[in-house]
Coordinates of C-alpha atoms and ligand atoms in Angstrom, one line a residue:
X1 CA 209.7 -25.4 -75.3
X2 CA 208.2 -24.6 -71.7
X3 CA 204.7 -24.6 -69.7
X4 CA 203.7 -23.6 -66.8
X5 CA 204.5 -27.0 -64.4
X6 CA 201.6 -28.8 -63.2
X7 CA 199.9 -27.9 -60.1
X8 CA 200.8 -29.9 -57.0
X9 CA 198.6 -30.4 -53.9
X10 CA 200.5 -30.4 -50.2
X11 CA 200.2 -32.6 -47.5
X12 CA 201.4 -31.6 -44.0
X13 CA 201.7 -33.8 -41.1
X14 CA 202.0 -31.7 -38.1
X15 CA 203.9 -34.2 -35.4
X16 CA 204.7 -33.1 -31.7
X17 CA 208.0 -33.8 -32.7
X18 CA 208.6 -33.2 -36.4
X19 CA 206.9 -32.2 -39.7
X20 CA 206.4 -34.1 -42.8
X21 CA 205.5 -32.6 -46.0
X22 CA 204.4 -34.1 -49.5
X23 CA 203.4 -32.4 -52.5
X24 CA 201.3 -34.9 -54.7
X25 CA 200.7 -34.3 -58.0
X26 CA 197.5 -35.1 -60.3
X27 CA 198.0 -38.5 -60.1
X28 CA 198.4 -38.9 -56.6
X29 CA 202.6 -39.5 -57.3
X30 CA 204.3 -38.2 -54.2
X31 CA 207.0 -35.9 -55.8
X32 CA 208.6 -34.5 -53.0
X33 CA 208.8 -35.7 -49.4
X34 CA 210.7 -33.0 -46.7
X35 CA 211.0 -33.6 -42.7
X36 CA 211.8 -30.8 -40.4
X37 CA 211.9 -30.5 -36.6
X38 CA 208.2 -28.8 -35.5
X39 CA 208.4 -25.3 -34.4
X40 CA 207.8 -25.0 -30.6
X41 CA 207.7 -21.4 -30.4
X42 CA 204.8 -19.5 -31.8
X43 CA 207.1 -16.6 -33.6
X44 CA 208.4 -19.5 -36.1
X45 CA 205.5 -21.5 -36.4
X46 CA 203.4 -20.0 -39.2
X47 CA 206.7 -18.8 -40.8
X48 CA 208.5 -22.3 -40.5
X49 CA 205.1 -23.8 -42.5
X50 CA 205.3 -21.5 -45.1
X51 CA 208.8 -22.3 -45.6
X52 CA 208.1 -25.9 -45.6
X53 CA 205.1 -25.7 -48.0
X54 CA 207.0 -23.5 -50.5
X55 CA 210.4 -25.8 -50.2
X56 CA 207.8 -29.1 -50.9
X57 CA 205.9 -27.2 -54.1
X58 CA 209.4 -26.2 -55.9
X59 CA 207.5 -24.0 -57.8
X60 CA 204.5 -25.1 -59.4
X61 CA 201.1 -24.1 -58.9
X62 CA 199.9 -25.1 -55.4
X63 CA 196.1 -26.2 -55.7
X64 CA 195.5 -27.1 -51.9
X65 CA 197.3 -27.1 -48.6
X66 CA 196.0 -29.9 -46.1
X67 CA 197.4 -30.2 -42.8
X68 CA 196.6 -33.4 -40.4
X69 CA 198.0 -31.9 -36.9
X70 CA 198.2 -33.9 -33.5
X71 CA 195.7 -33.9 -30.9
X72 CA 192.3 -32.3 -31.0
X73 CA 191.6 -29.6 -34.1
X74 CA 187.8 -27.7 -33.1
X75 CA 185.0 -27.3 -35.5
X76 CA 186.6 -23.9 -36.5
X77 CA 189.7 -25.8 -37.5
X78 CA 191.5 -24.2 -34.0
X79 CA 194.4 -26.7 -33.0
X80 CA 193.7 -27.4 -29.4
X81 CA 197.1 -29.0 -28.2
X82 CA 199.1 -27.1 -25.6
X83 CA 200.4 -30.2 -24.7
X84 CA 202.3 -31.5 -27.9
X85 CA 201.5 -28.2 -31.0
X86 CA 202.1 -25.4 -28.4
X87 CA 203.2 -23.5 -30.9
X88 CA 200.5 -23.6 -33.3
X89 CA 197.6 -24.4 -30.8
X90 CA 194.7 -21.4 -30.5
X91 CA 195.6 -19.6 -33.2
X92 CA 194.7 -19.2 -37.1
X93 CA 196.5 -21.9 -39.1
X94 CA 194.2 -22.9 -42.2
X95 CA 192.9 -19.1 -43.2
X96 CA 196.9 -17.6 -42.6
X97 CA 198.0 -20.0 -45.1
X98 CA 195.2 -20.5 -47.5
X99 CA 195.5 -16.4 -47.8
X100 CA 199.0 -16.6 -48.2
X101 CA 199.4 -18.9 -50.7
X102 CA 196.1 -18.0 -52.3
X103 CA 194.6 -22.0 -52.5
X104 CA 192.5 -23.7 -50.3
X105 CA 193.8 -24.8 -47.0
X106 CA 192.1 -27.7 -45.1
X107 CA 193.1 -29.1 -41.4
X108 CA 192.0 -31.9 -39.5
X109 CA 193.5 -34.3 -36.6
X110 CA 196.3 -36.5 -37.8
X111 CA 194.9 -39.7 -37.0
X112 CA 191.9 -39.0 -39.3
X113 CA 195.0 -37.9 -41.9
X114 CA 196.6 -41.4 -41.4
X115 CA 193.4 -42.8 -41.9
X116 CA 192.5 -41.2 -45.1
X117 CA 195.8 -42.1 -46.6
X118 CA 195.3 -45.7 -45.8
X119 CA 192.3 -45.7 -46.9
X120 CA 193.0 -44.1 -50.4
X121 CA 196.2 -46.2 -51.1
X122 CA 197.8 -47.9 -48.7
X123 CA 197.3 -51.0 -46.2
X124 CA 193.4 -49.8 -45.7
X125 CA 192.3 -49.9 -49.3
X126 CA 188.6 -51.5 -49.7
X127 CA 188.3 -52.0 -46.3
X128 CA 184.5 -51.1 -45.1
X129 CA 185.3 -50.7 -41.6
X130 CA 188.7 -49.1 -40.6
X131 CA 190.5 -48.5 -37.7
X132 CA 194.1 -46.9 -37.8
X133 CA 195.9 -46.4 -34.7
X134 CA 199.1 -44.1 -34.8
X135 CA 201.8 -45.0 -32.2
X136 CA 204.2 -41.9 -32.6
X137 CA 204.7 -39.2 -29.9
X138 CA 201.0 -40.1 -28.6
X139 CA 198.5 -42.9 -29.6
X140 CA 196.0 -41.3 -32.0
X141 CA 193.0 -43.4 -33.5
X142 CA 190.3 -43.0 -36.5
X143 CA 188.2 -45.1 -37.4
X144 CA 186.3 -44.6 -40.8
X145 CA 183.1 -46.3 -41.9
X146 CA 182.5 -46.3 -45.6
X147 CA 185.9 -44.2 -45.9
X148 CA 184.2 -41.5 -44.1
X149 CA 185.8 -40.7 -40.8
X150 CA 183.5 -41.1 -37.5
X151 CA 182.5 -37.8 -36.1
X152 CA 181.3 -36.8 -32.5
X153 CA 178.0 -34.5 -31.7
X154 CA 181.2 -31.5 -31.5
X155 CA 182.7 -32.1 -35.3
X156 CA 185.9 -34.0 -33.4
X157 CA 187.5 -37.3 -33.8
X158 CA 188.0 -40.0 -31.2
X159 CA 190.3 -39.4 -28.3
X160 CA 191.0 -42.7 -28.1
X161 CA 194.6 -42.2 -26.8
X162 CA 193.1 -41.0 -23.3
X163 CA 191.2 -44.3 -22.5
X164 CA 191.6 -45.8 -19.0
X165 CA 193.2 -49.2 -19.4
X166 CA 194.4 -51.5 -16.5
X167 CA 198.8 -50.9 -16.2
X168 CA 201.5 -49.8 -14.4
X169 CA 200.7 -46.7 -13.3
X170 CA 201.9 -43.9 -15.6
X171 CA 199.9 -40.4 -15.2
X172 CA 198.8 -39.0 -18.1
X173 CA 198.4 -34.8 -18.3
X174 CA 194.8 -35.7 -19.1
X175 CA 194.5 -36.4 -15.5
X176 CA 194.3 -39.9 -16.0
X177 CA 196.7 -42.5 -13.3
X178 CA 197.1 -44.1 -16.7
X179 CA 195.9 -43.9 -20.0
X180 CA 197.0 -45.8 -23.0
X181 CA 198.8 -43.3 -24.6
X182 CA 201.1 -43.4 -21.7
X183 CA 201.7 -47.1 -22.0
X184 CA 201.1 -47.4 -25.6
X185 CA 202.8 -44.2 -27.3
X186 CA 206.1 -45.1 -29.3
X187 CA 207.4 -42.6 -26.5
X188 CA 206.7 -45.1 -24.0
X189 CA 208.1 -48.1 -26.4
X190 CA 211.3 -45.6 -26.4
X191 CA 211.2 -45.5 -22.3
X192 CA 210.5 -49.5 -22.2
X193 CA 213.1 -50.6 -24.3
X194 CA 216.3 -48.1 -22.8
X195 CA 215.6 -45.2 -25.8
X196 CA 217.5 -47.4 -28.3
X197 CA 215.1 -49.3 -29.3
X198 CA 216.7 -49.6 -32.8
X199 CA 219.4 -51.3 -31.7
X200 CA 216.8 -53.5 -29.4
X201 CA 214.7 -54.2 -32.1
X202 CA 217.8 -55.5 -34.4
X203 CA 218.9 -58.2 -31.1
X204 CA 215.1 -59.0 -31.2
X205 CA 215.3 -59.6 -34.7
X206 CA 218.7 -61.7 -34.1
X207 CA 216.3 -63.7 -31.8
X208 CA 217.6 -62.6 -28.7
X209 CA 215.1 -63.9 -26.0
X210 CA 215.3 -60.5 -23.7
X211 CA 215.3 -58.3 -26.4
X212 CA 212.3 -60.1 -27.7
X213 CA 210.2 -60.0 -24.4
X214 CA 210.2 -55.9 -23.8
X215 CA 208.5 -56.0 -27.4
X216 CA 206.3 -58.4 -26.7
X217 CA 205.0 -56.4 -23.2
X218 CA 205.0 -53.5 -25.5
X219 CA 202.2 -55.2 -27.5
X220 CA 200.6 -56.6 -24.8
X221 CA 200.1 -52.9 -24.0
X222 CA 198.8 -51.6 -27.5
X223 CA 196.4 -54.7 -27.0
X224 CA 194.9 -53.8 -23.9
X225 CA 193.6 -50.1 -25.4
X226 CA 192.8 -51.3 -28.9
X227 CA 190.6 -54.3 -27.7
X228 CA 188.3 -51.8 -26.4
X229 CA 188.2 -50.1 -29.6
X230 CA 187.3 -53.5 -31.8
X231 CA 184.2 -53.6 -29.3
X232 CA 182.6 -50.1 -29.9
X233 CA 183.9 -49.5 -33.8
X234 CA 184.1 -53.2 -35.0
X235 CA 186.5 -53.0 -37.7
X236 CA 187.1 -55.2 -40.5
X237 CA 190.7 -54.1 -40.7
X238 CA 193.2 -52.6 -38.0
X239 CA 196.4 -50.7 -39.6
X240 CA 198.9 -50.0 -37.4
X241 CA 200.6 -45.8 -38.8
X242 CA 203.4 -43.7 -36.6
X243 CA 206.8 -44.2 -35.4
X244 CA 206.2 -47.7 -33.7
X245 CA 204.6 -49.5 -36.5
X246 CA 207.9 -50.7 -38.4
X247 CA 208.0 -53.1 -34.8
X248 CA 204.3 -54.8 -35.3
X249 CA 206.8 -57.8 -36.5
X250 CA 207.8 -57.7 -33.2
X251 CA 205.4 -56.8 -31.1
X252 CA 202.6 -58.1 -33.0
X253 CA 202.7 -61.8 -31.3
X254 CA 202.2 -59.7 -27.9
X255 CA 199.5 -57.5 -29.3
X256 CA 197.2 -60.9 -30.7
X257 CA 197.7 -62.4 -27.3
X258 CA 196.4 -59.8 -25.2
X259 CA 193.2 -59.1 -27.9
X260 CA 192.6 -62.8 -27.7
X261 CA 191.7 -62.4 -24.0
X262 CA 189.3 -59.6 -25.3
X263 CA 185.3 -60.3 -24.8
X264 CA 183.5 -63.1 -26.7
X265 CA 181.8 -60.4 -29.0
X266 CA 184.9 -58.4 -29.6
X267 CA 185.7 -58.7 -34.0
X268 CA 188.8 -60.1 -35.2
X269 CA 189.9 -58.0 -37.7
X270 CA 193.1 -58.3 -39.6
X271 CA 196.1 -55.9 -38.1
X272 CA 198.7 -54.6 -40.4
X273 CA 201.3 -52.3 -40.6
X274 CA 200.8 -49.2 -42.3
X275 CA 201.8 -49.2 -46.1
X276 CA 202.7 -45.6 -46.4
X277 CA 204.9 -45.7 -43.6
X278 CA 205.8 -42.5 -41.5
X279 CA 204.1 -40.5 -45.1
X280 CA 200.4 -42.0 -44.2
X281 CA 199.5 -38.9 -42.4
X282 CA 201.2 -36.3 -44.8
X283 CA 199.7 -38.2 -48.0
X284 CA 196.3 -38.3 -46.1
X285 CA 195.7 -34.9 -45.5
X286 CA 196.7 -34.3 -49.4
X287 CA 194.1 -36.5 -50.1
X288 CA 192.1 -34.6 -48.3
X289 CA 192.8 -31.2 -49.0
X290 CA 192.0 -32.6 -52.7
X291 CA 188.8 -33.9 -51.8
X292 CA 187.5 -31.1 -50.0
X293 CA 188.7 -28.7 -52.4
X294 CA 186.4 -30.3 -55.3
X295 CA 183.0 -28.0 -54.7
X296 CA 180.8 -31.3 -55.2
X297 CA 182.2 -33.5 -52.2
X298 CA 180.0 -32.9 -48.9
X299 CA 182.1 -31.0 -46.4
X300 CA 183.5 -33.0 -43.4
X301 CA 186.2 -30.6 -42.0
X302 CA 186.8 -26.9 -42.0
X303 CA 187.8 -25.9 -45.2
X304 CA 189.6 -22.3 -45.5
X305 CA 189.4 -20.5 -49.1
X306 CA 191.3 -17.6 -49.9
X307 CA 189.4 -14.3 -50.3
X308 CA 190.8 -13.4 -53.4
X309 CA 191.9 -15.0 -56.3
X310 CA 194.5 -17.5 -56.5
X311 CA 197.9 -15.3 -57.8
X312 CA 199.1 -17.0 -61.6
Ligands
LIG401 ZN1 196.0 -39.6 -21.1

């Protein structure tokens, strides 16, 4: 005996460096998980998704696509990132796909993504205030009041990465002499530690002193940006999502130190390391996609639906 399989919902999280891809099914189970390298020129990119997304559903019934890409998405759902998504930046994403596989398709920044999939089931459940910073190729942030994500006037997220902080100088292609990003990035963890910072991380680990001490500037460095978000979004929780948060061990003591020099009104919200690991941002925008795709829920993001029918 045989049915139809049940439907599946896919989450895509749209990296500067690589691609992750979930496809969740009814019960939120993550059944497949797939990693590719992210398309950098613009003749694979659509085609390199669809592959992706049709690899991750394995053939059942896909209900709705959601993609959490880096760096700024506009009100239309436009990726706006030459910078890191050249490939995929300024051009039709969400309706090329949500036509193509004939579900709804929904896209948003993947530090709201990471946020949502805290939020929903991992290190940010219950919290009423959250804050999730993503240290991966840039520093992305989100904070989400009520599990709702904090908009501006334009529809867009924080740009949080692109503060001006105090540092060594580091120039930033948003103009900036430095910016946190620069400092705080798991790029610039990569640059600090000698690129191995596996292999640093294990002598840290192994209490080697040196080893130790580039981990602990590290967070010194994460602090001195994310102090200045506990003072305008005064979180009850920080979780820490993207490639640098399996170090908070490490460079957590670093990070507390340089938020306990923070202003006398600044929270102290607990920080913690994201539960989802490297899939927060994938299983987020699945969350979302599901959301959004239920007619009832109020409309945060832009949602594509396909023009016709969904093909059995
Ligand atoms: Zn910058």
């Amino acid at each position: 005996m045989s049915g139809p399989l049940p439907g599946v919902t896919v989450g895509v999280d749209l990296g500067g460096t690589g691609t992750r891809i979930i496809a969740l099914d009814g019960d939120g189970v993550v059944l497949h998980q797939l990693s590719s390298p992210t398309p950098t020129s613009p003749a694979q990119a659509i085609s390199g998704l669809i592959g992706a997304i049709t690899a991750a559903a394995a053939g059942r019934q896909l209900r709705a696509v959601g993609i959490g890409a880096s760096g700024p998405v506009d009100p239309l759902g436009i990726i706006r990132n030459t910078e890191t998504l050249p490939a995929f930046s300024g051009i039709q994403v969400a309706p090329v796909i949500s036509e193509r596989f004939g579900a709804p398709c929904v896209i948003d920044n993947d530090a709201v993504a990471a946020a949502v999939g805290e939020h929903a089931c991992g290190a940010g459940r219950g919290s009423a205030g959250l804050l999730v910073i993503t240290l991966g190729t840039g520093v992305g942030a989100a904070a989400l009041t009520g599990g709702r994500p904090f908009r501006g006037a334009d529809g867009g997220h924080p740009e949080a990465g692109h503060i001006p902080i105090t540092g060594p100088p580091s120039p930033c292609y948003c103009g900036l002499p430095t910016c946190w990003e620069q400092l705080a990035s798991r790029t610039a963890l990569d640059q600090l530690t000698g690129k191995d910072t596996e292999a640093l991380a294990r002598k840290a680990r192994a209490r080697d002193v040196a080893a130790a001490g580039v981990f602990d500037t590290y967070g010194e460095r994460v602090g001195t940006g994310l102090v200045i978000l506990l003072a305008i979004f005064r979180p009850d929780r920080v979780v820490i999502a993207g490639g640098a948060a399996r170090f908070l061990d490490l460079f957590g003591h670093g990070l507390h130190r340089s938020l306990d020099r923070g202003p006398k009104y600044t929270p102290k919200p607990t920080v913690a390391a994201a539960e989802l690991g490297n899939l927060s941002g994938a299983i987020g925008a699945a969350v979302m996609a599901r959301e959004q795709a239920t007619p009832s829920s109020e409309a945060h993001t832009t949602m594509h639906r396909p023009s016709s029918p969904a093909a059995r």
